[in-house]
XYZ file of N, CA and C in Angstrom:
78
model
N 0.854 -1.192 0.000
C 0.000 0.000 0.000
C 0.891 1.244 0.000
N 0.397 2.347 -0.504
C 1.176 3.594 -0.499
C 1.494 4.021 0.928
N 2.616 4.679 1.106
C 3.014 5.086 2.458
C 1.961 6.005 3.065
N 1.334 6.872 2.233
C 0.332 7.797 2.767
C -0.809 7.027 3.421
N -1.247 5.939 2.780
C -2.339 5.146 3.347
C -1.885 4.521 4.665
N -0.634 4.073 4.702
C -0.115 3.458 5.918
C -0.094 4.488 7.045
N 0.295 5.707 6.711
C 0.341 6.755 7.734
C -1.057 7.041 8.251
N -2.037 7.066 7.354
C -3.411 7.320 7.796
C -3.879 6.204 8.724
N -3.529 4.963 8.401
C -3.940 3.841 9.247
C -3.253 3.948 10.605
N -1.989 4.342 10.610
C -1.272 4.462 11.877
C -1.878 5.575 12.719
N -2.444 6.590 12.049
C -3.051 7.687 12.788
C -4.226 7.166 13.615
N -4.904 6.138 13.102
C -6.028 5.544 13.831
C -5.554 4.408 14.737
N -4.646 3.570 14.225
C -4.155 2.426 15.006
C -2.628 2.444 15.074
N -2.052 3.331 15.875
C -0.595 3.453 15.920
C 0.067 2.263 16.604
N -0.663 1.553 17.454
C -0.055 0.463 18.214
C -0.828 -0.847 18.088
N -2.065 -0.776 17.593
C -2.872 -1.994 17.523
C -2.324 -2.942 16.461
N -1.962 -2.381 15.287
C -1.492 -3.240 14.199
C 0.026 -3.153 14.074
N 0.727 -4.281 14.108
C 2.185 -4.278 13.940
C 2.555 -3.827 12.535
N 3.650 -3.081 12.426
C 4.083 -2.597 11.118
C 4.909 -3.673 10.419
N 4.816 -3.739 9.096
C 5.620 -4.695 8.344
C 7.100 -4.375 8.492
N 7.957 -5.401 8.432
C 9.394 -5.178 8.602
C 9.917 -4.244 7.516
N 10.765 -3.301 7.906
C 11.328 -2.381 6.929
C 10.552 -1.083 6.865
N 9.397 -1.036 7.532
C 8.597 0.194 7.512
C 8.858 0.985 8.790
N 9.221 2.248 8.637
C 9.509 3.072 9.813
C 8.266 3.837 10.233
N 7.809 3.612 11.437
C 6.627 4.300 11.934
C 7.003 5.636 12.556
N 6.038 6.362 13.059
C 6.274 7.683 13.658
C 7.062 7.570 14.962
C-alpha cells in the first residue's frame, strides 16, 4: 500500500497493528 495510506492507518491504530518489517513508523 502507499506510504500515505499506511500513515493514515497508523493515525487511527498506531499500536494496535504491527508494522511490516522495513517500515519506519512515527
